[in-house]
Amino acid sequence: MIYPITVYGDPVLRKITTDIDTNFEGLEKLVGDMFETMHNAEGVGLAAPQIGLAIRIFVVDLSPLGEDEPLLKDFKRGFINPQIIDRDGDKVLMEEGCLSIPGLREEVWRYDTIRMKYLDTELKEHDEQFSGFASRVIQHEYDHLEGVMFVDYCSPLKKRIIKGKLSDITKGQVSTSYRIKVPR
Ligand SMILES: [Zn+2]
């Protein structure tokens, strides 16, 4: 099932999300629906608040980038109840976009390497290090679970410049190839 994607201005995108219970019903279906929703929108990552749920789940699929980056070819994973426990390495500047902020891309500094504890979709525990592009996408999605969006990192000047565009998005005045849910 493909969910409509919440956009900038929706209060759910500003919530601090909560861990799911390990007895959470319908987890497999939910994760499957998140992948389907993300693929339909041609995204590489999607967090639960982007489908209106304030819970700690996100999905990442970097396999479309596998042609240029063979290491990413098999990187398709769901992350449950993640906790970043360390950030390390140089900070890297790279342009990012977000399915909840259609049509806007800005450069964001991120740490190259993170260490994260999480459960996979079988609820198996992991403590793993990520770096490079996977680390960037994970940090972006993880931010969604903390109520943070990439435009929050923009300079005050940049924020002023994109203000109009963000408010258009909140009003639904934006064109997308996928269905969005406009905040009331
Ligand atoms: Zn995003």
PDB file of C-alpha atoms and ligand atoms in Angstrom:
ATOM      1  CA  MET A   1       0.000   0.000   0.000  1.00  0.00           C
ATOM      2  CA  ILE A   2       1.297   3.409  -0.974  1.00  0.00           C
ATOM      3  CA  TYR A   3       0.840   6.109   1.640  1.00  0.00           C
ATOM      4  CA  PRO A   4       0.618   9.809   0.824  1.00  0.00           C
ATOM      5  CA  ILE A   5       3.754  11.590   2.051  1.00  0.00           C
ATOM      6  CA  THR A   6       3.490  14.283   4.709  1.00  0.00           C
ATOM      7  CA  VAL A   7       5.096  17.595   3.794  1.00  0.00           C
ATOM      8  CA  TYR A   8       6.885  20.455   5.491  1.00  0.00           C
ATOM      9  CA  GLY A   9       4.572  22.124   8.004  1.00  0.00           C
ATOM     10  CA  ASP A  10       2.899  18.907   9.149  1.00  0.00           C
ATOM     11  CA  PRO A  11       3.244  18.698  12.953  1.00  0.00           C
ATOM     12  CA  VAL A  12       4.062  14.962  12.790  1.00  0.00           C
ATOM     13  CA  LEU A  13       7.385  15.874  11.139  1.00  0.00           C
ATOM     14  CA  ARG A  14       8.323  17.846  14.261  1.00  0.00           C
ATOM     15  CA  LYS A  15       7.522  15.141  16.812  1.00  0.00           C
ATOM     16  CA  ILE A  16      10.136  13.259  18.754  1.00  0.00           C
ATOM     17  CA  THR A  17       9.164   9.706  17.850  1.00  0.00           C
ATOM     18  CA  THR A  18       8.890   6.785  20.237  1.00  0.00           C
ATOM     19  CA  ASP A  19      10.314   3.271  20.093  1.00  0.00           C
ATOM     20  CA  ILE A  20       7.959   0.577  18.924  1.00  0.00           C
ATOM     21  CA  ASP A  21       7.105  -2.360  21.124  1.00  0.00           C
ATOM     22  CA  THR A  22       8.681  -5.637  20.007  1.00  0.00           C
ATOM     23  CA  ASN A  23       5.124  -7.064  19.870  1.00  0.00           C
ATOM     24  CA  PHE A  24       4.128  -4.317  17.433  1.00  0.00           C
ATOM     25  CA  GLU A  25       1.473  -5.803  15.205  1.00  0.00           C
ATOM     26  CA  GLY A  26       1.841  -5.639  11.447  1.00  0.00           C
ATOM     27  CA  LEU A  27       5.485  -4.599  11.432  1.00  0.00           C
ATOM     28  CA  GLU A  28       6.339  -6.595   8.323  1.00  0.00           C
ATOM     29  CA  LYS A  29       3.423  -5.095   6.409  1.00  0.00           C
ATOM     30  CA  LEU A  30       4.265  -1.573   7.581  1.00  0.00           C
ATOM     31  CA  VAL A  31       7.919  -1.865   6.545  1.00  0.00           C
ATOM     32  CA  GLY A  32       6.829  -3.301   3.181  1.00  0.00           C
ATOM     33  CA  ASP A  33       4.426  -0.397   2.694  1.00  0.00           C
ATOM     34  CA  MET A  34       7.177   2.071   3.567  1.00  0.00           C
ATOM     35  CA  PHE A  35       9.471   0.573   0.921  1.00  0.00           C
ATOM     36  CA  GLU A  36       6.618   0.662  -1.595  1.00  0.00           C
ATOM     37  CA  THR A  37       5.809   4.292  -0.758  1.00  0.00           C
ATOM     38  CA  MET A  38       9.483   5.269  -1.013  1.00  0.00           C
ATOM     39  CA  HIS A  39      10.059   3.452  -4.316  1.00  0.00           C
ATOM     40  CA  ASN A  40       6.924   4.976  -5.798  1.00  0.00           C
ATOM     41  CA  ALA A  41       8.299   8.435  -4.971  1.00  0.00           C
ATOM     42  CA  GLU A  42      11.783   7.477  -6.220  1.00  0.00           C
ATOM     43  CA  GLY A  43      13.358   8.182  -2.852  1.00  0.00           C
ATOM     44  CA  VAL A  44      16.324   6.411  -1.262  1.00  0.00           C
ATOM     45  CA  GLY A  45      15.081   6.796   2.313  1.00  0.00           C
ATOM     46  CA  LEU A  46      11.774   7.214   4.149  1.00  0.00           C
ATOM     47  CA  ALA A  47      11.016   7.666   7.852  1.00  0.00           C
ATOM     48  CA  ALA A  48       7.731   6.791   9.592  1.00  0.00           C
ATOM     49  CA  PRO A  49       6.747  10.445  10.284  1.00  0.00           C
ATOM     50  CA  GLN A  50       6.709  10.932   6.515  1.00  0.00           C
ATOM     51  CA  ILE A  51       3.698   8.623   6.390  1.00  0.00           C
ATOM     52  CA  GLY A  52       2.187  10.228   9.476  1.00  0.00           C
ATOM     53  CA  LEU A  53       3.476   7.876  12.182  1.00  0.00           C
ATOM     54  CA  ALA A  54       5.529   9.195  15.124  1.00  0.00           C
ATOM     55  CA  ILE A  55       7.421   5.947  15.660  1.00  0.00           C
ATOM     56  CA  ARG A  56      11.096   5.019  15.342  1.00  0.00           C
ATOM     57  CA  ILE A  57      11.284   3.245  11.995  1.00  0.00           C
ATOM     58  CA  PHE A  58      12.966   4.206   8.754  1.00  0.00           C
ATOM     59  CA  VAL A  59      13.824   2.407   5.534  1.00  0.00           C
ATOM     60  CA  VAL A  60      16.745   2.944   3.163  1.00  0.00           C
ATOM     61  CA  ASP A  61      17.335   1.499  -0.297  1.00  0.00           C
ATOM     62  CA  LEU A  62      20.552   2.538  -1.986  1.00  0.00           C
ATOM     63  CA  SER A  63      20.533  -0.252  -4.579  1.00  0.00           C
ATOM     64  CA  PRO A  64      19.566   2.164  -7.418  1.00  0.00           C
ATOM     65  CA  LEU A  65      23.005   3.751  -6.866  1.00  0.00           C
ATOM     66  CA  GLY A  66      24.733   0.374  -7.138  1.00  0.00           C
ATOM     67  CA  GLU A  67      25.851   0.990 -10.694  1.00  0.00           C
ATOM     68  CA  ASP A  68      28.149   3.808  -9.639  1.00  0.00           C
ATOM     69  CA  GLU A  69      28.887   2.477  -6.161  1.00  0.00           C
ATOM     70  CA  PRO A  70      29.083  -1.340  -6.122  1.00  0.00           C
ATOM     71  CA  LEU A  71      29.214  -1.279  -2.305  1.00  0.00           C
ATOM     72  CA  LEU A  72      25.651   0.074  -2.207  1.00  0.00           C
ATOM     73  CA  LYS A  73      24.220  -2.514  -4.574  1.00  0.00           C
ATOM     74  CA  ASP A  74      22.687  -4.643  -1.807  1.00  0.00           C
ATOM     75  CA  PHE A  75      21.960  -1.879   0.665  1.00  0.00           C
ATOM     76  CA  LYS A  76      18.214  -2.236   1.241  1.00  0.00           C
ATOM     77  CA  ARG A  77      17.262  -2.234   4.884  1.00  0.00           C
ATOM     78  CA  GLY A  78      14.689  -1.323   7.483  1.00  0.00           C
ATOM     79  CA  PHE A  79      15.860   0.187  10.781  1.00  0.00           C
ATOM     80  CA  ILE A  80      13.764  -0.222  13.917  1.00  0.00           C
ATOM     81  CA  ASN A  81      14.262   1.741  17.158  1.00  0.00           C
ATOM     82  CA  PRO A  82      17.664   3.103  16.051  1.00  0.00           C
ATOM     83  CA  GLN A  83      19.982   5.024  18.356  1.00  0.00           C
ATOM     84  CA  ILE A  84      23.056   6.786  17.000  1.00  0.00           C
ATOM     85  CA  ILE A  85      25.686   6.312  19.684  1.00  0.00           C
ATOM     86  CA  ASP A  86      28.677   7.931  18.020  1.00  0.00           C
ATOM     87  CA  ARG A  87      29.502  10.330  15.205  1.00  0.00           C
ATOM     88  CA  ASP A  88      33.028  10.516  13.911  1.00  0.00           C
ATOM     89  CA  GLY A  89      35.338  11.458  11.089  1.00  0.00           C
ATOM     90  CA  ASP A  90      35.411  14.603   8.990  1.00  0.00           C
ATOM     91  CA  LYS A  91      32.293  16.543   8.252  1.00  0.00           C
ATOM     92  CA  VAL A  92      31.297  16.346   4.604  1.00  0.00           C
ATOM     93  CA  LEU A  93      29.221  18.850   2.633  1.00  0.00           C
ATOM     94  CA  MET A  94      26.723  17.447   0.150  1.00  0.00           C
ATOM     95  CA  GLU A  95      23.424  18.434  -1.414  1.00  0.00           C
ATOM     96  CA  GLU A  96      20.318  16.756  -0.004  1.00  0.00           C
ATOM     97  CA  GLY A  97      16.672  16.614  -0.843  1.00  0.00           C
ATOM     98  CA  CYS A  98      13.659  15.208   0.992  1.00  0.00           C
ATOM     99  CA  LEU A  99      10.387  13.689  -0.174  1.00  0.00           C
ATOM    100  CA  SER A 100       8.648  15.902   2.420  1.00  0.00           C
ATOM    101  CA  ILE A 101      10.232  19.053   0.942  1.00  0.00           C
ATOM    102  CA  PRO A 102       9.693  18.471  -2.770  1.00  0.00           C
ATOM    103  CA  GLY A 103      11.665  20.550  -5.250  1.00  0.00           C
ATOM    104  CA  LEU A 104      14.157  21.934  -2.754  1.00  0.00           C
ATOM    105  CA  ARG A 105      17.786  20.850  -2.444  1.00  0.00           C
ATOM    106  CA  GLU A 106      20.421  22.347  -0.170  1.00  0.00           C
ATOM    107  CA  GLU A 107      23.904  21.470   0.950  1.00  0.00           C
ATOM    108  CA  VAL A 108      24.198  19.945   4.424  1.00  0.00           C
ATOM    109  CA  TRP A 109      27.262  19.165   6.531  1.00  0.00           C
ATOM    110  CA  ARG A 110      27.222  15.661   8.024  1.00  0.00           C
ATOM    111  CA  TYR A 111      29.733  13.506   9.846  1.00  0.00           C
ATOM    112  CA  ASP A 112      31.276  10.908   7.565  1.00  0.00           C
ATOM    113  CA  THR A 113      30.933   8.042  10.040  1.00  0.00           C
ATOM    114  CA  ILE A 114      28.312   7.056  12.587  1.00  0.00           C
ATOM    115  CA  ARG A 115      27.831   4.124  14.922  1.00  0.00           C
ATOM    116  CA  MET A 116      24.233   3.073  15.456  1.00  0.00           C
ATOM    117  CA  LYS A 117      22.387   0.490  17.488  1.00  0.00           C
ATOM    118  CA  TYR A 118      19.139  -0.730  15.941  1.00  0.00           C
ATOM    119  CA  LEU A 119      16.893  -3.700  15.322  1.00  0.00           C
ATOM    120  CA  ASP A 120      16.520  -5.085  11.825  1.00  0.00           C
ATOM    121  CA  THR A 121      13.101  -6.023  10.464  1.00  0.00           C
ATOM    122  CA  GLU A 122      13.426  -9.441  12.112  1.00  0.00           C
ATOM    123  CA  LEU A 123      13.988  -7.548  15.376  1.00  0.00           C
ATOM    124  CA  LYS A 124      17.561  -8.778  15.616  1.00  0.00           C
ATOM    125  CA  GLU A 125      19.907  -6.398  17.433  1.00  0.00           C
ATOM    126  CA  HIS A 126      22.797  -4.728  15.629  1.00  0.00           C
ATOM    127  CA  ASP A 127      25.592  -2.361  16.593  1.00  0.00           C
ATOM    128  CA  GLU A 128      27.068  -1.164  13.340  1.00  0.00           C
ATOM    129  CA  GLN A 129      29.238   1.506  11.821  1.00  0.00           C
ATOM    130  CA  PHE A 130      28.273   3.309   8.605  1.00  0.00           C
ATOM    131  CA  SER A 131      30.208   5.763   6.503  1.00  0.00           C
ATOM    132  CA  GLY A 132      30.012   7.584   3.202  1.00  0.00           C
ATOM    133  CA  PHE A 133      26.700   7.961   1.420  1.00  0.00           C
ATOM    134  CA  ALA A 134      24.908   5.306   3.502  1.00  0.00           C
ATOM    135  CA  SER A 135      25.862   7.224   6.632  1.00  0.00           C
ATOM    136  CA  ARG A 136      24.511  10.447   5.140  1.00  0.00           C
ATOM    137  CA  VAL A 137      21.155   8.946   4.205  1.00  0.00           C
ATOM    138  CA  ILE A 138      20.859   7.257   7.597  1.00  0.00           C
ATOM    139  CA  GLN A 139      21.589  10.537   9.402  1.00  0.00           C
ATOM    140  CA  HIS A 140      18.963  12.307   7.293  1.00  0.00           C
ATOM    141  CA  GLU A 141      16.321   9.663   8.066  1.00  0.00           C
ATOM    142  CA  TYR A 142      17.350   9.487  11.711  1.00  0.00           C
ATOM    143  CA  ASP A 143      16.828  13.248  11.968  1.00  0.00           C
ATOM    144  CA  HIS A 144      13.203  12.697  10.933  1.00  0.00           C
ATOM    145  CA  LEU A 145      12.767  10.554  14.056  1.00  0.00           C
ATOM    146  CA  GLU A 146      14.019  13.499  16.134  1.00  0.00           C
ATOM    147  CA  GLY A 147      11.710  16.029  14.469  1.00  0.00           C
ATOM    148  CA  VAL A 148      14.570  17.563  12.495  1.00  0.00           C
ATOM    149  CA  MET A 149      14.537  18.370   8.776  1.00  0.00           C
ATOM    150  CA  PHE A 150      17.526  19.188   6.585  1.00  0.00           C
ATOM    151  CA  VAL A 151      16.479  22.800   6.005  1.00  0.00           C
ATOM    152  CA  ASP A 152      16.949  23.369   9.755  1.00  0.00           C
ATOM    153  CA  TYR A 153      20.699  23.347   9.070  1.00  0.00           C
ATOM    154  CA  CYS A 154      20.507  26.228   6.589  1.00  0.00           C
ATOM    155  CA  SER A 155      22.000  29.596   7.486  1.00  0.00           C
ATOM    156  CA  PRO A 156      19.586  32.340   8.601  1.00  0.00           C
ATOM    157  CA  LEU A 157      20.072  34.028   5.225  1.00  0.00           C
ATOM    158  CA  LYS A 158      19.328  30.844   3.302  1.00  0.00           C
ATOM    159  CA  LYS A 159      16.277  30.247   5.502  1.00  0.00           C
ATOM    160  CA  ARG A 160      14.946  33.644   4.522  1.00  0.00           C
ATOM    161  CA  ILE A 161      15.496  32.861   0.845  1.00  0.00           C
ATOM    162  CA  ILE A 162      13.623  29.531   0.947  1.00  0.00           C
ATOM    163  CA  LYS A 163      10.841  30.685   3.286  1.00  0.00           C
ATOM    164  CA  GLY A 164       8.365  31.353   0.469  1.00  0.00           C
ATOM    165  CA  LYS A 165       9.052  28.000  -1.151  1.00  0.00           C
ATOM    166  CA  LEU A 166       8.517  26.172   2.151  1.00  0.00           C
ATOM    167  CA  SER A 167       5.246  27.942   2.756  1.00  0.00           C
ATOM    168  CA  ASP A 168       4.078  27.011  -0.772  1.00  0.00           C
ATOM    169  CA  ILE A 169       4.896  23.380   0.010  1.00  0.00           C
ATOM    170  CA  THR A 170       2.893  23.564   3.260  1.00  0.00           C
ATOM    171  CA  LYS A 171      -0.067  24.856   1.252  1.00  0.00           C
ATOM    172  CA  GLY A 172       0.332  22.039  -1.263  1.00  0.00           C
ATOM    173  CA  GLN A 173       1.375  24.443  -4.003  1.00  0.00           C
ATOM    174  CA  VAL A 174       4.051  22.167  -5.361  1.00  0.00           C
ATOM    175  CA  SER A 175       4.132  19.592  -8.109  1.00  0.00           C
ATOM    176  CA  THR A 176       5.151  16.031  -7.285  1.00  0.00           C
ATOM    177  CA  SER A 177       5.063  12.701  -9.075  1.00  0.00           C
ATOM    178  CA  TYR A 178       3.683  11.123  -5.885  1.00  0.00           C
ATOM    179  CA  ARG A 179       0.720  11.802  -3.606  1.00  0.00           C
ATOM    180  CA  ILE A 180       1.324  14.196  -0.723  1.00  0.00           C
ATOM    181  CA  LYS A 181      -0.715  14.895   2.401  1.00  0.00           C
ATOM    182  CA  VAL A 182      -1.050  18.612   2.927  1.00  0.00           C
ATOM    183  CA  PRO A 183      -1.314  19.761   6.554  1.00  0.00           C
ATOM    184  CA  ARG A 184      -4.703  21.185   7.492  1.00  0.00           C
TER     185      ARG A 184
HETATM  186 ZN    ZN B   1      13.670  13.564   4.460  1.00  0.00          ZN
END
